[in-house]
XYZ file of C-alpha atoms in Angstrom:
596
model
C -8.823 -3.512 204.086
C -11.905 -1.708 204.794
C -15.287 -1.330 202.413
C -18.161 1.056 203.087
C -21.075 -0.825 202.040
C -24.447 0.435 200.813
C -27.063 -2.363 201.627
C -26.715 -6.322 202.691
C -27.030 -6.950 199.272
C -24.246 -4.762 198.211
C -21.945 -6.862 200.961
C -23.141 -10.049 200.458
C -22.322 -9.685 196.705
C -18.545 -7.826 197.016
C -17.405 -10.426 199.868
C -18.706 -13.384 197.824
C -16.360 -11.619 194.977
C -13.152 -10.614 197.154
C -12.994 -13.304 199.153
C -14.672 -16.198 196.987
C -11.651 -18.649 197.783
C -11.749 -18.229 200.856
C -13.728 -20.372 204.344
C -16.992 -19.234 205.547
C -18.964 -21.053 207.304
C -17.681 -24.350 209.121
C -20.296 -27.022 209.920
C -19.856 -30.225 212.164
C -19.499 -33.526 209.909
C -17.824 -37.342 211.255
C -16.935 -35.702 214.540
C -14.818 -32.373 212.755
C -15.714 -29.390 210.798
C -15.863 -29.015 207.183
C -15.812 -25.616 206.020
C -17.623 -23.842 203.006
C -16.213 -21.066 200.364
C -17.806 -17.591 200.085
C -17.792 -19.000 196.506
C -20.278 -21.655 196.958
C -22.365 -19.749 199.396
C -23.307 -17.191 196.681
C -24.252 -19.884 194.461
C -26.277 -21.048 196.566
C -27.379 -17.876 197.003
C -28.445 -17.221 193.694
C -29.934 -20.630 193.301
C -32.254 -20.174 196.040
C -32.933 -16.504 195.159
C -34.556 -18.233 192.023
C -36.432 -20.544 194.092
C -38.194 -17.739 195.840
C -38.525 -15.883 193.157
C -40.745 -19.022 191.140
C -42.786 -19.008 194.552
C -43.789 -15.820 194.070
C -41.407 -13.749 196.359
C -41.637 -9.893 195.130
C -40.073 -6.530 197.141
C -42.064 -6.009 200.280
C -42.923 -10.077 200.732
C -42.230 -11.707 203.719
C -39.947 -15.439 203.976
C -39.646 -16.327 207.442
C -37.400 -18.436 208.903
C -38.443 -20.670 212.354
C -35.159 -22.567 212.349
C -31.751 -22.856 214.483
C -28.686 -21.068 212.919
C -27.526 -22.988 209.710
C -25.913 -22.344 206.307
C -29.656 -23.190 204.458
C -30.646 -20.158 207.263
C -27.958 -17.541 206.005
C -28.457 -18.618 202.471
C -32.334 -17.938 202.806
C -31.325 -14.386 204.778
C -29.750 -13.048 201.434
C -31.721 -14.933 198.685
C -34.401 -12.586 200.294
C -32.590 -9.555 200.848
C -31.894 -9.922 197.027
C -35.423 -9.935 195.949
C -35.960 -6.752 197.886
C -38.391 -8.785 200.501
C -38.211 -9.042 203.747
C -36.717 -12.052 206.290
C -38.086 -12.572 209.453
C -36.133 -14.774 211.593
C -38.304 -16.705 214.619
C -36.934 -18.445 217.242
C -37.970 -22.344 217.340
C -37.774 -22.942 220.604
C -40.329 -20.431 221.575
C -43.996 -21.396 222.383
C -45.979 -22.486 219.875
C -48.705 -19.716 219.974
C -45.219 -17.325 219.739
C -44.302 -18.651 216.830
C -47.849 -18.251 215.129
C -48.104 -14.705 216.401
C -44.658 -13.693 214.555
C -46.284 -15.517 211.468
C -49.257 -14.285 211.344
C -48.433 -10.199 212.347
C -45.248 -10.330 209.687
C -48.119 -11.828 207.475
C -45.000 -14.085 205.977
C -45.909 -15.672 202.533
C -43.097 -18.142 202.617
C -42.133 -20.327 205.638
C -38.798 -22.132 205.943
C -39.024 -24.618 208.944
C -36.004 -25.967 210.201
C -37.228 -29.089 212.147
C -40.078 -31.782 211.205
C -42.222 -30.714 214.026
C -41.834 -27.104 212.731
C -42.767 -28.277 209.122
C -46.167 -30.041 210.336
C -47.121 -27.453 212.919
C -47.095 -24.163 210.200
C -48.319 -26.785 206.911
C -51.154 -27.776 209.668
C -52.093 -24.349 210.575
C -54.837 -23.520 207.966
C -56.542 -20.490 208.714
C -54.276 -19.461 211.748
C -52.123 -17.914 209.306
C -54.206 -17.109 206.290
C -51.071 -15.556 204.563
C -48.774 -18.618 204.467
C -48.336 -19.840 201.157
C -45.911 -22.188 201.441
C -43.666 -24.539 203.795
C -40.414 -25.301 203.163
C -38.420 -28.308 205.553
C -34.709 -27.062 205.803
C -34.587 -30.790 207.295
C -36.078 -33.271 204.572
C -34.804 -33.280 201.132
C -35.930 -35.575 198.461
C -39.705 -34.023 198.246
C -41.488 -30.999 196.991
C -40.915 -28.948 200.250
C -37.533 -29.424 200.337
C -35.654 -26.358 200.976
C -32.463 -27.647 199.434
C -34.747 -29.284 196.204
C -35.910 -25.809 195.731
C -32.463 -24.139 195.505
C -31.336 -26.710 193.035
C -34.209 -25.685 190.905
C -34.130 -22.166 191.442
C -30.745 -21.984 189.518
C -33.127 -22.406 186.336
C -35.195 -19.223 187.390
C -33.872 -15.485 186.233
C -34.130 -13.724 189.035
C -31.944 -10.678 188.977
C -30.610 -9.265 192.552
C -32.506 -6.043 193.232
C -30.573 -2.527 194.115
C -31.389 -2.522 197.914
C -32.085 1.017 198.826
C -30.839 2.221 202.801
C -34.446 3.077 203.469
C -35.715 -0.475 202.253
C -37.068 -2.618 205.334
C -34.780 -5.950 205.235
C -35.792 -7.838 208.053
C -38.153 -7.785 211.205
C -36.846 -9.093 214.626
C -39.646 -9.586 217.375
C -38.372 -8.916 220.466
C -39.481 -11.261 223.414
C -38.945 -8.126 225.034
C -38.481 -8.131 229.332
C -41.597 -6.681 229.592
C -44.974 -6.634 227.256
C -45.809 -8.157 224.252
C -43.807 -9.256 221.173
C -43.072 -6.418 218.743
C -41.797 -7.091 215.549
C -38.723 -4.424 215.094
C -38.578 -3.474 210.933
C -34.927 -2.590 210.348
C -33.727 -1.115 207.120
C -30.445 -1.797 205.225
C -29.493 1.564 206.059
C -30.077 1.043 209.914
C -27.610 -2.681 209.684
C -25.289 -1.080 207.042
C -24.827 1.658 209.242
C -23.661 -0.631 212.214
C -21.445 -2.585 210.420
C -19.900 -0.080 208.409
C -19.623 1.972 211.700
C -17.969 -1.106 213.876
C -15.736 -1.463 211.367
C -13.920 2.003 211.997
C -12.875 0.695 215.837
C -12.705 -2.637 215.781
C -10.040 -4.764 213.973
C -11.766 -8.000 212.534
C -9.268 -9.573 209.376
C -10.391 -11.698 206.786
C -7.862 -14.340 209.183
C -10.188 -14.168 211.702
C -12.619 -16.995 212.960
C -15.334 -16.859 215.446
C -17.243 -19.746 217.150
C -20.940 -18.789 215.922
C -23.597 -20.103 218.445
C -25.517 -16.853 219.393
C -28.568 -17.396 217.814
C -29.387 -14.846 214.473
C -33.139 -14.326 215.367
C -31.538 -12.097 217.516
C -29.795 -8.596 216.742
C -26.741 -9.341 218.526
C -25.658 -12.837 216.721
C -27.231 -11.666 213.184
C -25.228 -7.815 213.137
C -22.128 -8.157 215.186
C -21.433 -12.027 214.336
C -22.995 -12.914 210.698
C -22.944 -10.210 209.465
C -19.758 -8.605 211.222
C -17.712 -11.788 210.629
C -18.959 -12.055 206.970
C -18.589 -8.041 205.780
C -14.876 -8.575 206.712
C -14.052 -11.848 204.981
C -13.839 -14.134 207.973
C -14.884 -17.555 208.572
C -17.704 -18.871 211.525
C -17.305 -21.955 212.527
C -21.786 -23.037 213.424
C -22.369 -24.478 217.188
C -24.935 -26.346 218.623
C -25.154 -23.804 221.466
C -23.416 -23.948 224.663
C -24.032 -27.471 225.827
C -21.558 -28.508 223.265
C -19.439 -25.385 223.362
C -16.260 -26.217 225.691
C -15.678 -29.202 222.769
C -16.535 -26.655 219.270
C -13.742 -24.080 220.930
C -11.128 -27.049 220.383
C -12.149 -27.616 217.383
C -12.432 -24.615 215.776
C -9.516 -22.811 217.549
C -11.533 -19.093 217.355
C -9.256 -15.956 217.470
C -12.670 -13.477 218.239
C -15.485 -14.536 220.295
C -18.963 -12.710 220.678
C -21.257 -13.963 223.525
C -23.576 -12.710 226.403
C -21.645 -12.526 229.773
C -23.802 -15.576 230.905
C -21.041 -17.589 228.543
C -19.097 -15.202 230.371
C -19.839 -15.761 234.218
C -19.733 -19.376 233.773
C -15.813 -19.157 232.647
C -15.186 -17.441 235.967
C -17.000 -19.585 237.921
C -15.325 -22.508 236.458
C -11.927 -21.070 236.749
C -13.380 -19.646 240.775
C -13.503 -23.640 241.089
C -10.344 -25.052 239.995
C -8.439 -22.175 242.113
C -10.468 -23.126 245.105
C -9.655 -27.045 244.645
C -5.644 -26.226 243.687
C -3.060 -26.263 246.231
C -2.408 -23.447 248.542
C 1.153 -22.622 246.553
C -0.897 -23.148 243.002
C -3.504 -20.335 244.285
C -0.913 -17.883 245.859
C 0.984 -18.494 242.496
C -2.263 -17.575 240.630
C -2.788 -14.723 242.840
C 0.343 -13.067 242.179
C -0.354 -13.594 238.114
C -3.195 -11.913 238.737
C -1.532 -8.970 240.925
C 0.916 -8.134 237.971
C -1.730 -8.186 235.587
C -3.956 -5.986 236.925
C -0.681 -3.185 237.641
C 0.211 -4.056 234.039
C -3.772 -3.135 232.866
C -3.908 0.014 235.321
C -0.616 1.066 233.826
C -1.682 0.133 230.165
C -4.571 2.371 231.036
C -2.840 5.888 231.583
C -0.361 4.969 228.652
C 2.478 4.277 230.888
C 4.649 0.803 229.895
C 7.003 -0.922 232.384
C 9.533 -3.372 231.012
C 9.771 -5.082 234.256
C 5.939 -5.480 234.828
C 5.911 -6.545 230.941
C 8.598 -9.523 231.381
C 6.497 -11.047 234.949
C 3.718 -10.906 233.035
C 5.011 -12.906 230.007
C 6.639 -15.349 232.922
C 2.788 -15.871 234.368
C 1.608 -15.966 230.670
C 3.566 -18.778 229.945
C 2.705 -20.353 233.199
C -0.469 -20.374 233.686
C -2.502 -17.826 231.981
C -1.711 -20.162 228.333
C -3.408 -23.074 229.972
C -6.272 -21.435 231.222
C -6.634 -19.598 227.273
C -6.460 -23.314 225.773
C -9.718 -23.669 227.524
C -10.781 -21.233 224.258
C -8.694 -22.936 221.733
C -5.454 -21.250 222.219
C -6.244 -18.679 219.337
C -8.477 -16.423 221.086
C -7.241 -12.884 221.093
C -10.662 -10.588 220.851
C -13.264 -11.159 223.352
C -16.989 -9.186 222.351
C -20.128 -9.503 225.295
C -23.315 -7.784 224.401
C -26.984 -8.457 224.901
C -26.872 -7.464 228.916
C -24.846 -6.044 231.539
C -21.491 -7.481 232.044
C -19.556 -7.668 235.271
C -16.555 -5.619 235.757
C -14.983 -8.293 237.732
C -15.139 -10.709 234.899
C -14.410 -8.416 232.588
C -11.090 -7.905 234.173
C -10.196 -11.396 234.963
C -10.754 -12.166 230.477
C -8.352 -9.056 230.028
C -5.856 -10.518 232.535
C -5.452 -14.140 231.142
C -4.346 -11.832 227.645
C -7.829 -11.780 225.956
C -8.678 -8.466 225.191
C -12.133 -8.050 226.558
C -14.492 -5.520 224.694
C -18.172 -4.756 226.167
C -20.702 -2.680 224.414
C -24.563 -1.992 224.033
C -27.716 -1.645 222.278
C -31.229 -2.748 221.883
C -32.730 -4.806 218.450
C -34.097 -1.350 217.786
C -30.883 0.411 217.180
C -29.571 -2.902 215.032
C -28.036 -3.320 217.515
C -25.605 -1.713 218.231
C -24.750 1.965 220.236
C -21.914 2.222 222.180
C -18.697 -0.188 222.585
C -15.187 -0.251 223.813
C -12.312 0.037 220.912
C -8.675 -0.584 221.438
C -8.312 3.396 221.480
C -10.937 3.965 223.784
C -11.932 1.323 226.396
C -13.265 1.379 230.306
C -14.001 -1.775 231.960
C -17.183 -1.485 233.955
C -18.816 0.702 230.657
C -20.324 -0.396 227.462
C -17.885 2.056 225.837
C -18.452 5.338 223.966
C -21.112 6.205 220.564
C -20.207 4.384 217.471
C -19.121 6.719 214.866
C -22.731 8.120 213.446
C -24.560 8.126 216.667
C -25.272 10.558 219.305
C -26.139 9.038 222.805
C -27.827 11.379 225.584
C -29.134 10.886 229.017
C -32.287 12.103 229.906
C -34.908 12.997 232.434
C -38.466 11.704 232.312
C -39.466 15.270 230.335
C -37.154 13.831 227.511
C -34.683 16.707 228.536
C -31.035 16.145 228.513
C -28.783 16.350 231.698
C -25.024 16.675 231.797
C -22.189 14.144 232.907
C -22.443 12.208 236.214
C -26.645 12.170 235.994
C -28.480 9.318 235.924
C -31.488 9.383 233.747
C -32.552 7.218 230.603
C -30.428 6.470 227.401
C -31.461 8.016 224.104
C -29.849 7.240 221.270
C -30.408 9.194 217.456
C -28.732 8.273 214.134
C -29.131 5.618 211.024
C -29.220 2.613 213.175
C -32.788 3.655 214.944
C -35.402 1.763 213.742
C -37.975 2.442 211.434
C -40.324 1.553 213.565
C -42.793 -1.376 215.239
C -44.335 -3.477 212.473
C -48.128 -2.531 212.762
C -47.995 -0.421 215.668
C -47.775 3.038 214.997
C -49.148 3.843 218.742
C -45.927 1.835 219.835
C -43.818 3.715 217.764
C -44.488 6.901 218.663
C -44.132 5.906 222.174
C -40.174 5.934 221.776
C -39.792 7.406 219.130
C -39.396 11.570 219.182
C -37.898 14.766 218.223
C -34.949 15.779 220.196
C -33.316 19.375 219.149
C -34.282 18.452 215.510
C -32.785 14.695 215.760
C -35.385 11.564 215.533
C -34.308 9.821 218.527
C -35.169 6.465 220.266
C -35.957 6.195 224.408
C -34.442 3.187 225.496
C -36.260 2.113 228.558
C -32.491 2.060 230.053
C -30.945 3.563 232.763
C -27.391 5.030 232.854
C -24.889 7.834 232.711
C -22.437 9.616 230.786
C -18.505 10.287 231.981
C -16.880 14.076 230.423
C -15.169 11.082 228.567
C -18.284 10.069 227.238
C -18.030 6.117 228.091
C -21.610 4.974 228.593
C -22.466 3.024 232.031
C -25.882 1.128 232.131
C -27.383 1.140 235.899
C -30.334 -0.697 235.096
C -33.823 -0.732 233.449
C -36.130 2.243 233.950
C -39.650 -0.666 234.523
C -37.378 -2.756 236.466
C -36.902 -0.617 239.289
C -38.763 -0.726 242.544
C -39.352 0.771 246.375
C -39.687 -0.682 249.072
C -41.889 0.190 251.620
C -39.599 2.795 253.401
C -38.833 4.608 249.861
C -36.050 3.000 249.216
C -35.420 2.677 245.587
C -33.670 -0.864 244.299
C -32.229 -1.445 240.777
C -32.117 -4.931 240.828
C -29.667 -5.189 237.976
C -25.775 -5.286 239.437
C -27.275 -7.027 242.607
C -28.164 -9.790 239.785
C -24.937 -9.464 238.432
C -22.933 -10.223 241.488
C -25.534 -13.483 242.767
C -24.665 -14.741 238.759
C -20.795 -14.629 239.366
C -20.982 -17.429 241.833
C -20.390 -20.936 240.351
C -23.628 -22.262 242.258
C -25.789 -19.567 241.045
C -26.990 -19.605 237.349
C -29.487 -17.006 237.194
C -31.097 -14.665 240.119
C -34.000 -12.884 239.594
C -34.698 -10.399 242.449
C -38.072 -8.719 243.701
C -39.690 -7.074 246.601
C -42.025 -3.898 245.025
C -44.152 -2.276 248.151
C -42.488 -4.678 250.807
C -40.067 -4.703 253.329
C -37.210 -6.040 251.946
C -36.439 -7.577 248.507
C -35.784 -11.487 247.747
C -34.231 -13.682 245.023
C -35.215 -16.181 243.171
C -32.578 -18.453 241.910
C -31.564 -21.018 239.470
C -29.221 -22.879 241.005
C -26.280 -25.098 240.017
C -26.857 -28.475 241.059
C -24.507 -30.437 239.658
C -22.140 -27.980 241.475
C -24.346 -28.190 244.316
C -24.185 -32.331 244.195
C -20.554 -32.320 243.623
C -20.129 -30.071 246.876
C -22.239 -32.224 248.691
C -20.280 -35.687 248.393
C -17.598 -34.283 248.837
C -18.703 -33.441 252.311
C -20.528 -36.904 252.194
C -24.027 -36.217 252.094
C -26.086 -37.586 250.407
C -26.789 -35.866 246.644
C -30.211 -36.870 246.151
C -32.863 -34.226 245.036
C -34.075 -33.212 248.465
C -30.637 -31.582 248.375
C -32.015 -28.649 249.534
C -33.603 -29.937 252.337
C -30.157 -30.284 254.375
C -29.506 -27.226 256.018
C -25.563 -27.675 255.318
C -26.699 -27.352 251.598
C -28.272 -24.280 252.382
C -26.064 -22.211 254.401
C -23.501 -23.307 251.472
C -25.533 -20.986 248.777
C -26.171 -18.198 252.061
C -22.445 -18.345 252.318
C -22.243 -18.102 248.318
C -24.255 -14.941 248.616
C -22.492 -13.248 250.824
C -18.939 -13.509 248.777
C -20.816 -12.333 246.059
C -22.379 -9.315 247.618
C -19.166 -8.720 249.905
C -18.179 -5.084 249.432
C -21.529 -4.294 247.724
C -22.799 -1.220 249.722
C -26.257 -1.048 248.081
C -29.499 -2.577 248.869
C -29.406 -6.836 249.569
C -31.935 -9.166 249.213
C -32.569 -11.173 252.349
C -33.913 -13.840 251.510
C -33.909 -16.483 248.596
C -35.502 -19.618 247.083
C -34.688 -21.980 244.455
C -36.751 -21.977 240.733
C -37.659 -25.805 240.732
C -35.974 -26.484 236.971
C -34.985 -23.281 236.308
C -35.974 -20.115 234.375
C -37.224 -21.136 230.928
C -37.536 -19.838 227.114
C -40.269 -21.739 226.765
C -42.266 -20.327 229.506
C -41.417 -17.091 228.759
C -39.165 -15.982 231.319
C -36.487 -15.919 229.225
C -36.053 -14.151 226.059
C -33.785 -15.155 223.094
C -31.049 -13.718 224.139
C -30.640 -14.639 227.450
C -32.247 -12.102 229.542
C -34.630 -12.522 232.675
C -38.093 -11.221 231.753
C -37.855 -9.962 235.648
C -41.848 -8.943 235.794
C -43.597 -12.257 234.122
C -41.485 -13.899 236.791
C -42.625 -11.791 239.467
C -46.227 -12.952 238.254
C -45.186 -16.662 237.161
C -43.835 -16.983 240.938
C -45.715 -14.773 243.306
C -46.655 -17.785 245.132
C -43.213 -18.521 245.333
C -42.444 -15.254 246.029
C -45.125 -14.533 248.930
C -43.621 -17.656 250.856
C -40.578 -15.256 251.523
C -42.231 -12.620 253.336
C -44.131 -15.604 255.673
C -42.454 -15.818 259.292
């Protein structure tokens, strides 16, 4: 069953009807999960709607949200959506001076603070954000600034839910962007209604289905595809702490779809890289067969051919092996989603060949986010997939003119989902922003190309690109890629603008690195890196990750002490390397690698 909704409020009220009986959200209690009804989320809905409402909350105010995902954070999403205000959702792990920016440009009126130390660092502000009115602790309860004494309270209050208009701004994301400055991105109903109403037309999410929520929803990705995807067609979300405690939440919640980044990814294949290398030889030739018939079942699959044969080994290596290694997900899983960045083809393959069917696609927090995916009628591994029904996708030149299949150029994507614009920054705005043939249409800051077919393929970012000395041009991007696929090798951030050659930084493994190292008795202290042995062990990983590649290599590489952080900057929300503030952050580091 399928609806066509007209605004989050619209959906949030019709689900809550259809489906009241049914689970929603699942939350960790005594060591299992106790799960919620769509029933009792719109009450609480309504109560806290009243609670705003009492405080003040009118159409156009701002309640933001500095909190990790919760059920108090969904129920404060639509309590606000209802009053025709805006929510904007902040990160709390981000610096403290990015968390009073967001505050203070959004000009919020209403704070809900999911931690102590968030409560006392906005109520403490003062005249750093002259706008705030009040703090509410999604933590305490029991006081005046209790979040959840509020929404009791607010049940008293008449506060009817407005008619959300598609052109009404519903929320402001601020994008810790790669490059620059936050920007807070104002998205309509219209522009999330659109996405959602628009996924739902190629993808098959049921009202059985039950995902394993710990994307965060201050970002695009884990607030349109995930909340709101899993919500709009009466499924349940069962809320993680994130991924240190995600191997043990997949047992327990058993998901059949999945949405991550392909870090979550990359670190499955690495882990599964690891227990092939340390099986027996028979174990690993036994593997590599499964594998073999998998992939000439896929190709097959691919130009609609079916063999009965190829069908009947695969259910034999199914039943094998490839069930134990899908256990590792619950046993359930049967529709795998990665977004946010670029995902390797080879991993991509490997999910599809254990029997999860693996579906990549793209988009920015500007377009909602999303703009192209794969669809069981239409998928190519190594692409994001084709236009979601709605929008139009071109490749362009730097003139803004558009060039045919096979050229690379930048991404430009029109329709509903586009942004209205940069909160307070009309000079930003217009930056991306533009007419093309009569369509407002969005410049990306991507790089890619278009098949005849139309299946998008992202080759890297337009301000990430650099030359060496001799002209040669490097997009960093799949050479990242491939260094992240090894199982020592977290992240790899690689530079080398106006010199010789290009280096990488990397975050490395160590446990893996230590576990390596007694078993080839040295000793696993942390001058680790100091023993040559270690050393040549990561060259060696580099090379049978770049094996095959015939583009540019880096030749050189050094270890981030700690690793890339959030909380420095140098990594947004969503998992991405800001790339240029750690070419600044480490061009000490850096310059090292060019000294003989």
């Amino acid at each position: 069953m399928r609806h066509r909704f007209e605004s989050l409020v619209d959906m949030q009220t019709r689900v809550c009807t259809l489906f009241a009986g049914s689970r929603l959200f699942g939350v960790q209690s005594g060591g299992a999960f106790a799960w919620s009804t769509y029933d009792a989320f719109g009450h609480d809905v309504d109560g806290f709607r009243g609670a705003l409402a009492s405080l003040g909350v009118g159409p156009g105010d701002r309640v933001a949200v500095v909190a990790r995902n919760s059920v108090s954070w969904a129920v404060g999403a639509f309590a606000t959506y209802g009053l025709g205000a805006v929510y904007v959702p902040i990160m709390p792990n981000l610096p403290r001076g990015a968390i009073t920016y967001a505050l203070r440009d959004s000009g919020a009126k209403v704070v809900l603070a999911g931690s102590e130390d968030i409560w006392m660092m906005v109520d403490g502000a003062g005249a750093e954000l002259p706008d705030v009115e009040h703090v509410l602790s999604m933590e305490a309860s029991g006081r005046a600034e209790s979040f959840a004494e509020h929404m009791v309270r607010g049940h008293d209050v008449d506060a009817p839910r407005v008619k959300a208009a598609r052109q009404d701004p519903c929320t402001i994301l601020y994008t810790s962007g790669t490059t620059g400055a936050p920007k807070g991105v104002v998205l309509s109903h219209g522009n999330i209604i659109s996405n959602i109403n628009a996924v739902h037309q190629v993808h098959d999410i049921q009202p059985e289905d039950v995902s394993c929520a710990f994307l965060p929803w201050a970002h695009a990705f884990g607030l349109t595809c995930e909340l709101f995807g899993m919500m709009s067609a009466g499924g349940s979300l069962g809320l993680c702490d994130g991924m240190e405690s995600l191997d043990g939440d997949l047992q327990s919640i058993r998901p059949t779809v999945m949405f991550a980044v392909p870090q979550v990814w990359n670190r499955i294949h690495g882990r599964l890289q690891k227990r092939l290398s340390g099986a027996s030889s028979t174990k690993r030739a036994m593997f590599e067969r499964a594998l073999a018939v998998a992939r000439r079942r896929r190709e097959a699959t691919a130009k609609g051919e079916r063999s009965l044969r190829l069908e009947a080994e695969y259910a034999l290596y199914a039943s094998l092996l490839f069930d134990e290694v899908r256990e590792h997900f619950g046993g359930r899983m049967r529709y795998a989603m990665s977004g946010g960045a670029a995902l390797s083809k080879d991993v991509a393959q490997l999910i599809e060949d254990i029997g999860i069917e693996m579906y990549e696609g793209y988009g920015l927090t500007e377009t909602s986010p999303i703009v192209t995916t794969n669809t069981p009628d239409a998928k190519r591994l190594g692409t994001v997939g084709r236009a979601i029904p709605g929008v139009d996708v071109f490749i362009c030149d730097e003139e803004g003119n558009v060039l045919g299949p096979g050229n690379n150029g930048e991404v430009v994507v029109a329709g509903p989902n586009v942004m209205l614009g940069y909160h307070g920054d009309q000079e930003a705005t217009d930056a991306v922003i533009f007419d093309l043939d009569g369509l407002r249409a969005f410049r990306t800051g991507d790089l890619g190309e278009l098949s005849p077919a139309g299946f998008l393929s992202i080759t890297g970012r337009h301000k990430e690109q650099f030359k060496l000395t001799d002209g040669t041009l490097v997009v960093p991007t799949p050479i990242q890629q491939r260094l992240e696929l090894s199982p020592l090798i977290r992240r790899a951030s690689v530079h080398g603008n106006n010199r010789d050659y290009s280096v990488a930084l990397l975050e490395l493994d160590m446990d893996a690195l230590r576990g390596w190292a007694e078993e080839q008795g040295l000793e696993a202290d942390g001058a680790l890196l100091d023993d040559d042995r270690v050393r040549k062990q990561v060259d060696d990983a580099i090379e049978l990750c770049l094996d095959g590649w015939d583009g540019h290599r880096p030749k050189r590489w050094a270890e981030v002490p700690g690793g890339f952080t959030v909380e420095r900057g140098e990594i947004t929300p969503k998992q991405s390397l800001r790339h240029r503030k750690i070419g600044k952050a480490y061009a000490a580091l850096i310059a090292s690698l060019y000294e003989d």
